[in-house]
Amino acid sequence: MKTEIVNDSYYTGFEGEPEIAFVYETTNERQVLKMWTGYFDTMLDLLCQYEAYNDGILREYYIHEGWYEESPWELTNLDATIQLFKSFNLQNVDVKAVEVSPNIVPTLPEVAREITQFLEHAKSSESNVYIVYD
């Protein structure tokens, strides 16, 4: 039986609200990074301001497909997704967008780093990564 290791620090306090999780499995464990969709959606909205959204995870978000239609949904280009979250930078976004969500935005660089580390660990273990939307 696999040990499940869940990091839900970005969901704590939002119990009962919609959640999204990144998941990968190794031989003996299942790793889960669970967060409130408000963090994830806001981050992707902000990334769409300065990153191309014609492919990858931003495309799926922008056209509301991927994990919205099929859950779990496999991330097919892990390297590009890692680079995307590494590129997250509040200096690149419109100040008005930041002002709209003053309680959420300050946490987003930390969330982006956590996602990046999670995806890098999955890559180093040669695991497939899935997004689970609930």
Tab-separated table of C-alpha atoms in Angstrom:
chain	number	residue	atom	x	y	z
A	1	MET	CA	0.000	0.000	0.000
A	2	LYS	CA	1.288	3.442	-0.940
A	3	THR	CA	1.809	6.128	1.644
A	4	GLU	CA	-0.070	9.312	0.774
A	5	ILE	CA	1.769	12.542	1.534
A	6	VAL	CA	-0.480	15.595	1.285
A	7	ASN	CA	0.602	19.208	1.424
A	8	ASP	CA	-2.627	21.144	1.918
A	9	SER	CA	-1.147	24.298	3.427
A	10	TYR	CA	-2.688	26.377	0.612
A	11	TYR	CA	-6.107	24.853	1.215
A	12	THR	CA	-6.193	25.197	4.989
A	13	GLY	CA	-8.786	27.814	5.887
A	14	PHE	CA	-10.682	27.243	2.638
A	15	GLU	CA	-12.211	23.878	3.523
A	16	GLY	CA	-15.479	23.383	1.675
A	17	GLU	CA	-14.359	25.682	-1.159
A	18	PRO	CA	-13.337	24.328	-4.584
A	19	GLU	CA	-9.888	22.755	-4.610
A	20	ILE	CA	-7.287	21.749	-7.138
A	21	ALA	CA	-4.460	19.289	-6.594
A	22	PHE	CA	-1.267	18.302	-8.333
A	23	VAL	CA	-0.643	14.573	-7.890
A	24	TYR	CA	2.126	12.153	-8.743
A	25	GLU	CA	2.983	8.643	-7.638
A	26	THR	CA	6.203	6.783	-7.080
A	27	THR	CA	6.585	3.111	-6.291
A	28	ASN	CA	5.699	3.527	-2.622
A	29	GLU	CA	4.104	6.947	-2.213
A	30	ARG	CA	1.468	9.240	-3.598
A	31	GLN	CA	2.389	12.928	-3.402
A	32	VAL	CA	-0.371	15.550	-3.377
A	33	LEU	CA	-0.150	19.336	-3.449
A	34	LYS	CA	-3.651	20.606	-2.724
A	35	MET	CA	-4.730	24.235	-2.876
A	36	TRP	CA	-7.733	26.494	-2.986
A	37	THR	CA	-8.698	27.208	-6.597
A	38	GLY	CA	-8.709	30.942	-5.843
A	39	TYR	CA	-4.914	30.900	-5.555
A	40	PHE	CA	-4.464	28.798	-8.675
A	41	ASP	CA	-6.944	30.701	-10.852
A	42	THR	CA	-5.612	34.099	-9.794
A	43	MET	CA	-2.047	33.029	-10.532
A	44	LEU	CA	-2.985	31.750	-13.986
A	45	ASP	CA	-4.952	34.960	-14.691
A	46	LEU	CA	-1.864	36.991	-13.836
A	47	LEU	CA	0.436	34.738	-15.881
A	48	CYS	CA	-1.834	35.255	-18.903
A	49	GLN	CA	-0.941	38.961	-18.760
A	50	TYR	CA	2.678	38.360	-19.749
A	51	GLU	CA	3.078	34.750	-20.892
A	52	ALA	CA	1.794	33.210	-24.136
A	53	TYR	CA	-1.351	31.197	-23.558
A	54	ASN	CA	-1.597	29.423	-26.886
A	55	ASP	CA	-0.380	26.092	-25.495
A	56	GLY	CA	0.264	24.143	-22.325
A	57	ILE	CA	-1.417	24.685	-19.012
A	58	LEU	CA	-2.285	28.339	-19.762
A	59	ARG	CA	-4.119	27.316	-22.933
A	60	GLU	CA	-6.172	24.756	-21.022
A	61	TYR	CA	-6.977	27.384	-18.410
A	62	TYR	CA	-7.793	30.097	-20.947
A	63	ILE	CA	-10.178	27.931	-22.990
A	64	HIS	CA	-11.529	26.215	-19.875
A	65	GLU	CA	-10.647	22.669	-20.920
A	66	GLY	CA	-8.066	20.223	-19.541
A	67	TRP	CA	-8.782	19.580	-15.859
A	68	TYR	CA	-12.150	21.342	-16.150
A	69	GLU	CA	-13.381	18.627	-18.519
A	70	GLU	CA	-11.372	15.624	-17.376
A	71	SER	CA	-10.139	14.983	-13.871
A	72	PRO	CA	-7.552	13.708	-13.272
A	73	TRP	CA	-5.892	15.451	-16.215
A	74	GLU	CA	-2.293	14.663	-17.105
A	75	LEU	CA	0.238	17.463	-17.484
A	76	THR	CA	1.917	16.515	-20.748
A	77	ASN	CA	4.784	19.024	-20.876
A	78	LEU	CA	6.307	19.040	-17.421
A	79	ASP	CA	9.375	21.073	-18.416
A	80	ALA	CA	7.285	23.906	-19.873
A	81	THR	CA	5.009	23.902	-16.830
A	82	ILE	CA	7.981	24.108	-14.479
A	83	GLN	CA	9.370	27.038	-16.475
A	84	LEU	CA	5.985	28.748	-16.431
A	85	PHE	CA	5.676	28.673	-12.654
A	86	LYS	CA	9.331	29.667	-12.277
A	87	SER	CA	8.563	32.719	-14.401
A	88	PHE	CA	5.798	33.942	-12.085
A	89	ASN	CA	6.683	37.497	-11.142
A	90	LEU	CA	4.364	40.131	-9.718
A	91	GLN	CA	6.585	42.828	-11.267
A	92	ASN	CA	5.222	41.785	-14.678
A	93	VAL	CA	1.513	42.228	-13.944
A	94	ASP	CA	-0.822	45.184	-14.109
A	95	VAL	CA	-1.057	46.915	-10.729
A	96	LYS	CA	-4.857	47.065	-11.048
A	97	ALA	CA	-5.006	43.268	-11.223
A	98	VAL	CA	-3.020	43.083	-8.004
A	99	GLU	CA	-5.292	45.605	-6.286
A	100	VAL	CA	-8.390	43.535	-7.111
A	101	SER	CA	-7.176	40.645	-4.948
A	102	PRO	CA	-5.068	42.208	-2.170
A	103	ASN	CA	-5.560	39.255	0.200
A	104	ILE	CA	-4.604	36.607	-2.355
A	105	VAL	CA	-1.824	38.095	-4.481
A	106	PRO	CA	0.899	38.436	-1.800
A	107	THR	CA	0.796	34.649	-1.262
A	108	LEU	CA	1.110	33.760	-4.947
A	109	PRO	CA	4.922	33.892	-5.335
A	110	GLU	CA	5.176	31.377	-2.485
A	111	VAL	CA	2.493	29.180	-4.108
A	112	ALA	CA	4.349	29.338	-7.450
A	113	ARG	CA	7.587	28.240	-5.746
A	114	GLU	CA	5.783	25.357	-4.036
A	115	ILE	CA	4.252	24.208	-7.348
A	116	THR	CA	7.652	24.468	-9.042
A	117	GLN	CA	9.351	22.369	-6.355
A	118	PHE	CA	6.557	19.791	-6.467
A	119	LEU	CA	6.842	19.475	-10.256
A	120	GLU	CA	10.638	19.264	-10.099
A	121	HIS	CA	10.409	16.429	-7.567
A	122	ALA	CA	7.939	14.620	-9.820
A	123	LYS	CA	10.278	15.066	-12.778
A	124	SER	CA	13.285	13.780	-10.846
A	125	SER	CA	11.305	10.689	-9.860
A	126	GLU	CA	10.244	10.263	-13.508
A	127	SER	CA	6.587	10.361	-12.534
A	128	ASN	CA	3.558	11.532	-14.462
A	129	VAL	CA	1.777	14.499	-12.910
A	130	TYR	CA	-1.978	14.930	-12.858
A	131	ILE	CA	-4.237	17.822	-11.975
A	132	VAL	CA	-7.290	16.827	-9.996
A	133	TYR	CA	-10.079	19.392	-9.931
A	134	ASP	CA	-12.877	19.175	-7.388
